[in-house]
GROMACS .gro file of C-alpha atoms in nm:
model
  191
    1MET     CA    1   0.585  -1.067   2.390
    2SER     CA    2   0.660  -0.691   2.538
    3ALA     CA    3   0.953  -0.641   2.748
    4ASN     CA    4   0.676  -0.624   3.042
    5GLY     CA    5   0.582  -1.007   2.981
    6HIS     CA    6   0.232  -0.887   2.804
    7SER     CA    7   0.137  -1.027   2.489
    8ARG     CA    8   0.110  -0.738   2.220
    9GLY     CA    9  -0.168  -0.704   1.980
   10ILE     CA   10  -0.171  -0.705   1.627
   11ALA     CA   11  -0.151  -0.338   1.469
   12SER     CA   12  -0.430  -0.257   1.259
   13HIS     CA   13  -0.371  -0.198   0.893
   14PRO     CA   14  -0.599   0.116   0.725
   15TRP     CA   15  -0.655  -0.029   0.406
   16HIS     CA   16  -0.742  -0.396   0.531
   17ASP     CA   17  -0.877  -0.331   0.841
   18LEU     CA   18  -1.108  -0.025   0.843
   19ASP     CA   19  -1.450  -0.085   0.697
   20ILE     CA   20  -1.567   0.095   0.377
   21GLY     CA   21  -1.882   0.203   0.587
   22PRO     CA   22  -2.221   0.072   0.634
   23LYS     CA   23  -2.357   0.318   0.401
   24CYS     CA   24  -2.142   0.254   0.085
   25PRO     CA   25  -2.124   0.376  -0.177
   26ASP     CA   26  -2.359   0.669  -0.053
   27VAL     CA   27  -2.135   0.737   0.244
   28ILE     CA   28  -1.809   0.597   0.297
   29ASN     CA   29  -1.511   0.604   0.504
   30ALA     CA   30  -1.176   0.769   0.340
   31VAL     CA   31  -0.836   0.765   0.518
   32ILE     CA   32  -0.628   1.061   0.454
   33GLU     CA   33  -0.248   1.031   0.377
   34ILE     CA   34  -0.207   1.399   0.254
   35PRO     CA   35  -0.368   1.709   0.392
   36ARG     CA   36  -0.489   2.011   0.188
   37GLY     CA   37  -0.176   2.259   0.089
   38SER     CA   38   0.100   1.977   0.160
   39LYS     CA   39   0.380   1.940  -0.085
   40VAL     CA   40   0.456   1.596   0.054
   41LYS     CA   41   0.324   1.287  -0.104
   42TYR     CA   42   0.295   1.058   0.160
   43GLU     CA   43   0.146   0.732   0.051
   44LEU     CA   44   0.045   0.400   0.214
   45ASP     CA   45   0.296   0.154   0.265
   46LYS     CA   46   0.116  -0.133   0.191
   47ASP     CA   47   0.325  -0.431   0.311
   48THR     CA   48   0.321  -0.262   0.690
   49GLY     CA   49   0.010  -0.009   0.675
   50MET     CA   50   0.263   0.247   0.808
   51LEU     CA   51   0.254   0.591   0.606
   52HIS     CA   52   0.589   0.631   0.388
   53VAL     CA   53   0.736   0.988   0.296
   54ASP     CA   54   0.716   0.876  -0.088
   55ARG     CA   55   0.862   1.256  -0.213
   56VAL     CA   56   0.820   1.597  -0.189
   57LEU     CA   57   0.653   1.750  -0.516
   58TYR     CA   58   0.870   1.888  -0.777
   59SER     CA   59   0.660   2.143  -0.873
   60SER     CA   60   0.553   2.452  -0.745
   61VAL     CA   61   0.196   2.342  -0.669
   62VAL     CA   62   0.005   2.177  -0.337
   63TYR     CA   63  -0.235   1.942  -0.278
   64PRO     CA   64  -0.598   2.147  -0.355
   65HIS     CA   65  -0.797   1.913  -0.112
   66ASN     CA   66  -0.733   1.630   0.199
   67TYR     CA   67  -0.635   1.314  -0.037
   68GLY     CA   68  -0.628   0.964   0.037
   69PHE     CA   69  -0.764   0.619  -0.022
   70ILE     CA   70  -1.098   0.412   0.025
   71PRO     CA   71  -1.028   0.113   0.258
   72ARG     CA   72  -1.124  -0.242   0.136
   73THR     CA   73  -1.094  -0.075  -0.264
   74TYR     CA   74  -0.840  -0.248  -0.521
   75CYS     CA   75  -0.785  -0.082  -0.887
   76GLU     CA   76  -0.586  -0.160  -1.186
   77ASP     CA   77  -0.307   0.048  -1.054
   78HIS     CA   78  -0.228  -0.218  -0.778
   79ASP     CA   79  -0.347   0.062  -0.527
   80PRO     CA   80  -0.672   0.105  -0.340
   81LEU     CA   81  -0.916   0.371  -0.506
   82ASP     CA   82  -0.778   0.734  -0.450
   83ILE     CA   83  -1.000   1.019  -0.313
   84LEU     CA   84  -0.964   1.373  -0.299
   85VAL     CA   85  -1.223   1.516   0.005
   86LEU     CA   86  -1.351   1.865  -0.030
   87MET     CA   87  -1.373   2.040   0.334
   88GLN     CA   88  -1.296   2.354   0.509
   89GLU     CA   89  -1.005   2.220   0.656
   90PRO     CA   90  -0.670   2.020   0.613
   91VAL     CA   91  -0.663   1.704   0.826
   92GLN     CA   92  -0.390   1.519   0.968
   93PRO     CA   93  -0.213   1.236   0.780
   94PHE     CA   94  -0.403   0.911   0.887
   95SER     CA   95  -0.693   1.056   0.993
   96PHE     CA   96  -1.034   0.876   0.852
   97LEU     CA   97  -1.348   1.060   0.812
   98ARG     CA   98  -1.699   0.989   0.651
   99ALA     CA   99  -1.708   1.110   0.280
  100LYS     CA  100  -1.988   1.149   0.032
  101PRO     CA  101  -1.865   1.079  -0.314
  102ILE     CA  102  -2.015   1.321  -0.571
  103GLY     CA  103  -1.813   1.222  -0.872
  104VAL     CA  104  -1.521   1.059  -1.013
  105MET     CA  105  -1.196   1.243  -1.238
  106ARG     CA  106  -1.112   0.975  -1.479
  107MET     CA  107  -0.710   0.958  -1.524
  108MET     CA  108  -0.394   0.794  -1.679
  109ASP     CA  109  -0.086   0.815  -1.525
  110GLN     CA  110   0.201   0.627  -1.661
  111GLY     CA  111  -0.032   0.456  -1.905
  112GLU     CA  112  -0.238   0.323  -1.607
  113GLN     CA  113  -0.606   0.375  -1.534
  114ASP     CA  114  -0.599   0.591  -1.190
  115ASP     CA  115  -0.892   0.729  -1.100
  116LYS     CA  116  -0.980   0.979  -0.841
  117VAL     CA  117  -1.302   0.981  -0.652
  118ILE     CA  118  -1.434   1.337  -0.586
  119ALA     CA  119  -1.604   1.354  -0.256
  120VAL     CA  120  -1.707   1.604   0.022
  121HIS     CA  121  -1.675   1.552   0.379
  122ALA     CA  122  -2.011   1.406   0.500
  123ASP     CA  123  -2.029   1.589   0.825
  124ASP     CA  124  -1.874   1.954   0.735
  125PRO     CA  125  -2.154   2.169   0.705
  126GLU     CA  126  -2.012   2.396   0.419
  127PHE     CA  127  -1.992   2.126   0.188
  128ARG     CA  128  -2.196   1.813   0.306
  129ASP     CA  129  -2.519   1.957   0.110
  130TYR     CA  130  -2.361   1.877  -0.249
  131THR     CA  131  -2.482   1.585  -0.436
  132ASP     CA  132  -2.327   1.575  -0.765
  133ILE     CA  133  -2.015   1.720  -0.909
  134SER     CA  134  -2.199   1.945  -1.151
  135GLU     CA  135  -2.304   2.144  -0.847
  136LEU     CA  136  -1.926   2.240  -0.786
  137PRO     CA  137  -1.837   2.568  -0.948
  138GLN     CA  138  -1.660   2.534  -1.266
  139HIS     CA  139  -1.330   2.699  -1.128
  140ARG     CA  140  -1.261   2.456  -0.859
  141LEU     CA  141  -1.290   2.158  -1.115
  142ALA     CA  142  -1.044   2.349  -1.286
  143GLU     CA  143  -0.808   2.387  -1.002
  144ILE     CA  144  -0.842   2.023  -0.898
  145ARG     CA  145  -0.770   1.923  -1.295
  146ARG     CA  146  -0.460   2.129  -1.320
  147PHE     CA  147  -0.317   2.054  -1.001
  148PHE     CA  148  -0.340   1.693  -1.145
  149GLU     CA  149  -0.198   1.770  -1.500
  150ASP     CA  150   0.076   1.942  -1.354
  151TYR     CA  151   0.195   1.755  -1.030
  152LYS     CA  152   0.415   1.540  -1.199
  153LYS     CA  153   0.548   1.758  -1.496
  154ASN     CA  154   0.907   1.820  -1.353
  155GLU     CA  155   0.959   1.446  -1.302
  156ASN     CA  156   0.910   1.400  -1.666
  157LYS     CA  157   0.614   1.176  -1.577
  158VAL     CA  158   0.287   1.134  -1.820
  159VAL     CA  159  -0.035   1.239  -1.655
  160VAL     CA  160  -0.351   1.269  -1.839
  161VAL     CA  161  -0.672   1.390  -1.690
  162ASP     CA  162  -0.988   1.283  -1.873
  163GLU     CA  163  -1.296   1.390  -1.776
  164PHE     CA  164  -1.501   1.419  -1.462
  165LEU     CA  165  -1.818   1.206  -1.435
  166GLY     CA  166  -2.078   1.233  -1.205
  167VAL     CA  167  -2.203   1.083  -0.888
  168GLU     CA  168  -2.345   0.749  -1.002
  169ASP     CA  169  -2.030   0.653  -1.199
  170ALA     CA  170  -1.858   0.730  -0.868
  171LYS     CA  171  -2.066   0.508  -0.705
  172ARG     CA  172  -2.025   0.222  -0.984
  173ILE     CA  173  -1.619   0.253  -0.998
  174ILE     CA  174  -1.634   0.236  -0.570
  175LYS     CA  175  -1.875  -0.099  -0.602
  176GLU     CA  176  -1.600  -0.236  -0.880
  177SER     CA  177  -1.289  -0.173  -0.695
  178LEU     CA  178  -1.472  -0.290  -0.368
  179ASP     CA  179  -1.557  -0.609  -0.559
  180THR     CA  180  -1.192  -0.634  -0.690
  181TYR     CA  181  -1.058  -0.585  -0.324
  182ILE     CA  182  -1.294  -0.883  -0.232
  183GLU     CA  183  -1.163  -1.119  -0.504
  184GLU     CA  184  -0.791  -1.058  -0.449
  185PHE     CA  185  -0.776  -1.033  -0.098
  186LEU     CA  186  -1.067  -1.245   0.087
  187PRO     CA  187  -1.019  -1.593   0.092
  188LYS     CA  188  -1.300  -1.790  -0.082
  189ARG     CA  189  -1.426  -1.954   0.238
  190ALA     CA  190  -1.475  -1.587   0.422
  191ARG     CA  191  -1.697  -1.463   0.140
   0.00000   0.00000   0.00000
């Protein structure tokens, strides 16, 4: 009950309450935690659903694109599936947008699989026409790879970037993480 005697609603949780999108896996919702150009590592607090300032990056690097997670997914690292969304502008933390997966970057972080879906903003006229990661300039992929190889180096943490895979692999990984989320979080009778 609030101070004025009215019942308060329950706050929504961006991981559990935002739908992945009706056109999944072709177009999905993405929650942006970190805007392009930021050195601040924001992270979803899984218990409260709020955005937590985890740290300021130790290296002299900034996030190359808007970075966040895909709602209602769950991965081996016990987090929602990560997504890097290419678009013209940085967006505010905790904005959500429609993203079109075009590939995936396979990565190991501290010995755990930590894949990053690479997507374009589905409503950005400069990026929306990309359909596969192979269409991106090689320099852009090199920048993305270098960022993830370097962003934890000064923390003495080991990150190994493996390979970039195409759109079909990205969609498969999204479907698998969605299935894992359903298995982990939805009661059997609600399925």
